[in-house]
Amino acid sequence: MTSTKERQRAAAKARLQRNMAAQSARARKRRQTQAIVGAGAALLLVVAGTVWLATTLGDDDDKSQDTAAGDGVVQCAFTEVPKEGRPKQIKDVGMPPAQQANTGVQTLTMDTNLGPITAKVDRSASPCTAASFTHLASKGFFDNSKCHRLVTEGIKVLQCGDPSATGKGWRETDGTGGPAYRLTEENLPTDKRPAYPDGVIAMANSGQPGSTGSQFFIVYGDSQLEPKYTVLGTITGGMEIVKDVAKAGDDKAFAQQAGGGHPKKEVVIKKLTMSEPQG
């Protein structure tokens, strides 16, 4: 028979083995739980990443759509002429909106005392100038104004668009009138020879950048001007009217300044209109 001490040692050893087995079981269970939690966390990260990626791609799609929605629109710089010191020839009819469409083709129609003159205006080439012309036409800006300058030597142009060149005394006030704003030149024919061929309608300016207003000129014979005047469009009808005016000559009133003079055969723009853009 075993002694009491041996039985106690055996009992203690058994308890120790049970405790160790229990600890091992708890440790194993803990590792299993951690593995499950870790796998769940990893799954959550994958799901979250997928959601983030989908959201990001969705945002990019939205941004692309916003950009696409902005296509066909340009920001124009219309600069107001300071009210202090404005000449009396300035005709204030407000300014066009800065944002303008740069697509479509418009028809410019001048109903003159000699018959209609029409031109094709491509907004993709000169969107801001076309917008300005459209705005001014809608306000009756050009109506009942005279084409005040004809040049028959060196260059061949008939110049119009001065609202002060109208009524009695127009010879004293013409050539300096315009709207209450200016705009930047665009669609300059820097790579064309001649720069301004027969049939072009272009914008006059003071010679300084950003000085385009309302005055324009119709080219009735190839003209080697410096390419610093905005090309607005091309004459599509009524060119024979302009050439008949040119044949009648001018009075040389501007000979000592910019050349030419008032056309001897008077041209009055009774009404000028711009059609809605097409295409």
Short mmCIF file of C-alpha atoms in Angstrom, two decimals:
data_model
loop_
_atom_site.label_atom_id
_atom_site.label_comp_id
_atom_site.label_asym_id
_atom_site.label_seq_id
_atom_site.Cartn_x
_atom_site.Cartn_y
_atom_site.Cartn_z
CA MET A 1 0.00 0.00 0.00
CA THR A 2 1.11 3.55 -0.83
CA SER A 3 1.85 6.05 1.91
CA THR A 4 -0.23 9.14 2.55
CA LYS A 5 2.50 11.41 1.13
CA GLU A 6 2.63 9.43 -2.10
CA ARG A 7 -1.14 9.70 -2.47
CA GLN A 8 -0.93 13.48 -1.89
CA ARG A 9 1.85 13.85 -4.47
CA ALA A 10 -0.19 11.84 -6.98
CA ALA A 11 -3.28 13.96 -6.33
CA ALA A 12 -1.27 17.18 -6.71
CA LYS A 13 0.26 15.93 -9.95
CA ALA A 14 -3.20 15.06 -11.29
CA ARG A 15 -4.52 18.52 -10.42
CA LEU A 16 -1.54 20.10 -12.12
CA GLN A 17 -2.12 18.06 -15.26
CA ARG A 18 -5.82 19.00 -15.27
CA ASN A 19 -4.98 22.68 -14.82
CA MET A 20 -2.45 22.55 -17.64
CA ALA A 21 -4.94 20.79 -19.90
CA ALA A 22 -7.59 23.39 -19.06
CA GLN A 23 -5.16 26.24 -19.76
CA SER A 24 -4.18 24.64 -23.05
CA ALA A 25 -7.84 24.29 -24.01
CA ARG A 26 -8.51 27.93 -23.14
CA ALA A 27 -5.48 29.06 -25.11
CA ARG A 28 -6.62 27.02 -28.12
CA LYS A 29 -10.10 28.49 -27.89
CA ARG A 30 -8.65 31.98 -27.60
CA ARG A 31 -6.56 31.45 -30.72
CA GLN A 32 -9.61 30.20 -32.60
CA THR A 33 -11.61 33.26 -31.54
CA GLN A 34 -8.80 35.60 -32.58
CA ALA A 35 -8.55 33.86 -35.93
CA ILE A 36 -12.28 34.26 -36.49
CA VAL A 37 -12.17 37.93 -35.45
CA GLY A 38 -9.12 38.52 -37.65
CA ALA A 39 -10.81 36.92 -40.63
CA GLY A 40 -13.92 39.02 -40.00
CA ALA A 41 -11.86 42.18 -39.77
CA ALA A 42 -10.09 41.30 -43.00
CA LEU A 43 -13.45 40.71 -44.65
CA LEU A 44 -14.71 44.07 -43.39
CA LEU A 45 -11.63 45.76 -44.82
CA VAL A 46 -12.20 44.11 -48.19
CA VAL A 47 -15.85 45.13 -48.16
CA ALA A 48 -14.99 48.66 -47.06
CA GLY A 49 -12.31 48.89 -49.74
CA THR A 50 -14.76 47.72 -52.37
CA VAL A 51 -17.33 50.28 -51.25
CA TRP A 52 -14.71 53.06 -51.25
CA LEU A 53 -13.50 52.07 -54.71
CA ALA A 54 -17.02 51.98 -56.07
CA THR A 55 -17.79 55.35 -54.50
CA THR A 56 -14.60 56.88 -55.83
CA LEU A 57 -15.26 55.59 -59.31
CA GLY A 58 -18.78 56.88 -59.05
CA ASP A 59 -17.49 60.30 -58.05
CA ASP A 60 -15.09 60.27 -60.98
CA ASP A 61 -17.96 59.42 -63.30
CA ASP A 62 -19.97 62.30 -61.87
CA LYS A 63 -17.02 64.66 -62.31
CA SER A 64 -16.58 63.51 -65.89
CA GLN A 65 -20.24 64.17 -66.52
CA ASP A 66 -19.90 67.64 -64.96
CA THR A 67 -16.94 68.36 -67.24
CA ALA A 68 -18.88 67.06 -70.20
CA ALA A 69 -21.80 69.25 -69.20
CA GLY A 70 -19.41 72.22 -69.34
CA ASP A 71 -18.22 71.38 -72.84
CA GLY A 72 -19.41 73.85 -75.46
CA VAL A 73 -19.13 76.82 -73.09
CA VAL A 74 -16.36 79.43 -72.85
CA GLN A 75 -15.64 82.23 -70.41
CA CYS A 76 -15.49 85.59 -72.17
CA ALA A 77 -13.74 88.69 -70.86
CA PHE A 78 -16.01 91.68 -71.42
CA THR A 79 -14.44 94.77 -69.85
CA GLU A 80 -16.58 97.78 -69.00
CA VAL A 81 -15.44 101.18 -70.25
CA PRO A 82 -15.04 103.42 -67.14
CA LYS A 83 -18.02 105.70 -66.74
CA GLU A 84 -15.79 108.65 -65.91
CA GLY A 85 -14.65 110.23 -69.13
CA ARG A 86 -16.79 108.14 -71.46
CA PRO A 87 -17.21 109.93 -74.79
CA LYS A 88 -20.77 110.83 -75.75
CA GLN A 89 -20.55 108.45 -78.70
CA ILE A 90 -20.67 105.48 -76.30
CA LYS A 91 -24.03 103.71 -76.35
CA ASP A 92 -24.61 101.74 -73.15
CA VAL A 93 -26.85 98.71 -73.63
CA GLY A 94 -25.30 96.57 -70.90
CA MET A 95 -22.88 93.68 -71.27
CA PRO A 96 -23.41 90.11 -72.44
CA PRO A 97 -23.08 87.27 -69.89
CA ALA A 98 -19.49 86.08 -69.43
CA GLN A 99 -20.33 82.44 -70.12
CA GLN A 100 -21.13 81.82 -73.76
CA ALA A 101 -21.68 78.84 -76.07
CA ASN A 102 -18.92 78.09 -78.56
CA THR A 103 -20.90 75.81 -80.85
CA GLY A 104 -23.25 76.38 -83.73
CA VAL A 105 -23.43 78.66 -86.76
CA GLN A 106 -25.37 81.93 -86.87
CA THR A 107 -26.60 84.07 -89.72
CA LEU A 108 -25.90 87.78 -89.47
CA THR A 109 -28.39 89.83 -91.49
CA MET A 110 -28.10 93.54 -92.25
CA ASP A 111 -31.21 95.06 -93.75
CA THR A 112 -29.77 98.13 -95.49
CA ASN A 113 -31.25 100.90 -97.61
CA LEU A 114 -29.52 99.23 -100.59
CA GLY A 115 -30.69 95.70 -99.86
CA PRO A 116 -29.83 92.81 -97.51
CA ILE A 117 -26.29 91.78 -96.67
CA THR A 118 -25.80 88.43 -94.91
CA ALA A 119 -22.87 86.65 -93.31
CA LYS A 120 -22.11 83.26 -91.78
CA VAL A 121 -20.74 83.39 -88.22
CA ASP A 122 -19.11 80.27 -86.74
CA ARG A 123 -19.30 80.42 -82.95
CA SER A 124 -16.58 77.80 -82.56
CA ALA A 125 -14.10 80.22 -84.17
CA SER A 126 -15.14 83.50 -82.50
CA PRO A 127 -17.58 82.67 -79.67
CA CYS A 128 -17.13 85.84 -77.61
CA THR A 129 -17.34 88.21 -80.57
CA ALA A 130 -20.40 86.37 -81.87
CA ALA A 131 -21.96 86.62 -78.41
CA SER A 132 -21.24 90.34 -78.28
CA PHE A 133 -22.75 90.87 -81.72
CA THR A 134 -25.81 88.87 -80.74
CA HIS A 135 -26.24 90.91 -77.57
CA LEU A 136 -25.87 94.24 -79.36
CA ALA A 137 -28.23 93.20 -82.16
CA SER A 138 -30.87 92.16 -79.61
CA LYS A 139 -30.72 95.69 -78.15
CA GLY A 140 -31.14 97.40 -81.54
CA PHE A 141 -27.63 98.78 -81.16
CA PHE A 142 -26.83 98.88 -84.89
CA ASP A 143 -30.26 99.90 -86.12
CA ASN A 144 -30.40 103.08 -88.25
CA SER A 145 -26.63 103.56 -88.24
CA LYS A 146 -24.54 104.42 -91.29
CA CYS A 147 -21.44 102.70 -92.60
CA HIS A 148 -19.15 105.63 -91.97
CA ARG A 149 -15.86 104.72 -93.67
CA LEU A 150 -14.82 103.38 -97.05
CA VAL A 151 -11.19 102.67 -98.01
CA THR A 152 -10.36 102.08 -101.68
CA GLU A 153 -6.56 102.41 -101.67
CA GLY A 154 -4.11 100.00 -100.04
CA ILE A 155 -6.88 98.01 -98.43
CA LYS A 156 -10.46 97.55 -99.58
CA VAL A 157 -12.92 97.74 -96.71
CA LEU A 158 -16.29 99.23 -95.84
CA GLN A 159 -16.48 100.02 -92.12
CA CYS A 160 -19.72 100.10 -90.11
CA GLY A 161 -20.97 99.53 -86.56
CA ASP A 162 -20.66 103.00 -85.04
CA PRO A 163 -24.04 103.83 -83.45
CA SER A 164 -23.19 107.55 -83.42
CA ALA A 165 -22.91 107.61 -87.21
CA THR A 166 -26.59 108.28 -87.60
CA GLY A 167 -28.87 111.22 -88.25
CA LYS A 168 -27.89 114.82 -88.78
CA GLY A 169 -24.27 115.62 -88.02
CA TRP A 170 -23.03 112.04 -88.34
CA ARG A 171 -19.93 113.19 -90.16
CA GLU A 172 -18.72 115.02 -87.06
CA THR A 173 -19.24 112.12 -84.64
CA ASP A 174 -18.59 108.96 -86.61
CA GLY A 175 -15.63 106.67 -86.09
CA THR A 176 -15.45 106.89 -82.31
CA GLY A 177 -18.69 105.28 -81.16
CA GLY A 178 -19.20 101.87 -79.62
CA PRO A 179 -20.69 99.97 -76.68
CA ALA A 180 -19.87 100.51 -73.00
CA TYR A 181 -17.50 97.54 -72.96
CA ARG A 182 -14.55 96.09 -74.85
CA LEU A 183 -13.52 92.51 -75.56
CA THR A 184 -10.40 90.56 -76.39
CA GLU A 185 -9.51 89.79 -79.99
CA GLU A 186 -9.95 86.19 -81.15
CA ASN A 187 -9.76 84.09 -84.33
CA LEU A 188 -6.82 86.10 -85.66
CA PRO A 189 -5.73 84.94 -89.16
CA THR A 190 -2.03 84.73 -88.35
CA ASP A 191 -1.47 81.84 -90.76
CA LYS A 192 -3.53 83.20 -93.69
CA ARG A 193 -2.22 84.94 -96.81
CA PRO A 194 -3.83 87.31 -97.43
CA ALA A 195 -4.92 87.66 -93.82
CA TYR A 196 -8.22 89.26 -94.84
CA PRO A 197 -9.43 87.96 -98.19
CA ASP A 198 -12.38 89.20 -100.22
CA GLY A 199 -15.66 88.42 -98.43
CA VAL A 200 -14.43 88.43 -94.84
CA ILE A 201 -16.23 90.41 -92.14
CA ALA A 202 -13.91 91.39 -89.29
CA MET A 203 -13.83 93.61 -86.21
CA ALA A 204 -12.13 97.01 -86.11
CA ASN A 205 -10.12 98.09 -83.07
CA SER A 206 -7.82 100.86 -81.92
CA GLY A 207 -4.69 98.83 -82.62
CA GLN A 208 -4.27 97.99 -78.94
CA PRO A 209 -5.02 94.47 -77.56
CA GLY A 210 -8.45 94.13 -76.00
CA SER A 211 -9.91 97.17 -77.78
CA THR A 212 -12.55 95.44 -79.92
CA GLY A 213 -15.98 97.04 -79.64
CA SER A 214 -18.87 97.14 -82.10
CA GLN A 215 -17.27 98.51 -85.27
CA PHE A 216 -16.66 96.03 -88.05
CA PHE A 217 -15.48 96.07 -91.64
CA ILE A 218 -16.44 94.13 -94.75
CA VAL A 219 -13.51 93.24 -97.01
CA TYR A 220 -14.49 93.60 -100.69
CA GLY A 221 -11.03 92.83 -102.09
CA ASP A 222 -8.05 90.87 -100.74
CA SER A 223 -6.36 93.07 -98.12
CA GLN A 224 -2.95 92.61 -96.48
CA LEU A 225 -3.78 93.98 -93.05
CA GLU A 226 -1.85 92.91 -89.97
CA PRO A 227 -3.61 89.88 -88.44
CA LYS A 228 -4.77 91.69 -85.31
CA TYR A 229 -8.45 92.07 -86.11
CA THR A 230 -10.97 89.40 -85.11
CA VAL A 231 -12.47 87.52 -88.04
CA LEU A 232 -16.19 87.40 -87.28
CA GLY A 233 -17.42 85.54 -90.36
CA THR A 234 -17.84 85.38 -94.12
CA ILE A 235 -20.24 87.33 -96.32
CA THR A 236 -22.78 84.98 -97.94
CA GLY A 237 -25.02 87.49 -99.71
CA GLY A 238 -25.12 91.12 -100.81
CA MET A 239 -21.46 91.47 -101.70
CA GLU A 240 -22.47 93.22 -104.92
CA ILE A 241 -23.96 95.99 -102.77
CA VAL A 242 -20.63 96.58 -101.04
CA LYS A 243 -18.73 96.57 -104.34
CA ASP A 244 -21.17 99.05 -105.87
CA VAL A 245 -20.60 101.36 -102.90
CA ALA A 246 -16.85 100.98 -103.39
CA LYS A 247 -17.15 101.91 -107.08
CA ALA A 248 -18.85 105.15 -106.12
CA GLY A 249 -15.77 106.10 -104.08
CA ASP A 250 -15.26 108.09 -100.88
CA ASP A 251 -14.84 111.73 -99.91
CA LYS A 252 -11.28 111.31 -98.45
CA ALA A 253 -12.41 112.69 -95.09
CA PHE A 254 -10.11 110.28 -93.22
CA ALA A 255 -7.22 110.44 -95.69
CA GLN A 256 -4.89 112.15 -93.21
CA GLN A 257 -5.84 109.77 -90.37
CA ALA A 258 -6.53 106.12 -91.07
CA GLY A 259 -7.22 106.47 -94.80
CA GLY A 260 -10.38 106.62 -96.87
CA GLY A 261 -13.46 108.65 -96.13
CA HIS A 262 -17.23 108.57 -96.00
CA PRO A 263 -18.73 106.52 -98.82
CA LYS A 264 -20.28 108.74 -101.44
CA LYS A 265 -23.02 106.17 -101.86
CA GLU A 266 -24.65 106.15 -98.44
CA VAL A 267 -25.22 102.82 -96.68
CA VAL A 268 -27.69 102.75 -93.78
CA ILE A 269 -28.16 99.65 -91.65
CA LYS A 270 -31.87 99.84 -90.98
CA LYS A 271 -31.78 96.73 -88.83
CA LEU A 272 -29.15 94.13 -87.92
CA THR A 273 -30.11 90.71 -86.54
CA MET A 274 -28.34 87.52 -85.47
CA SER A 275 -30.11 84.17 -85.81
CA GLU A 276 -30.15 81.44 -83.17
CA PRO A 277 -27.10 79.13 -83.43
CA GLN A 278 -27.70 76.06 -85.59
CA GLY A 279 -25.78 72.79 -85.51
#
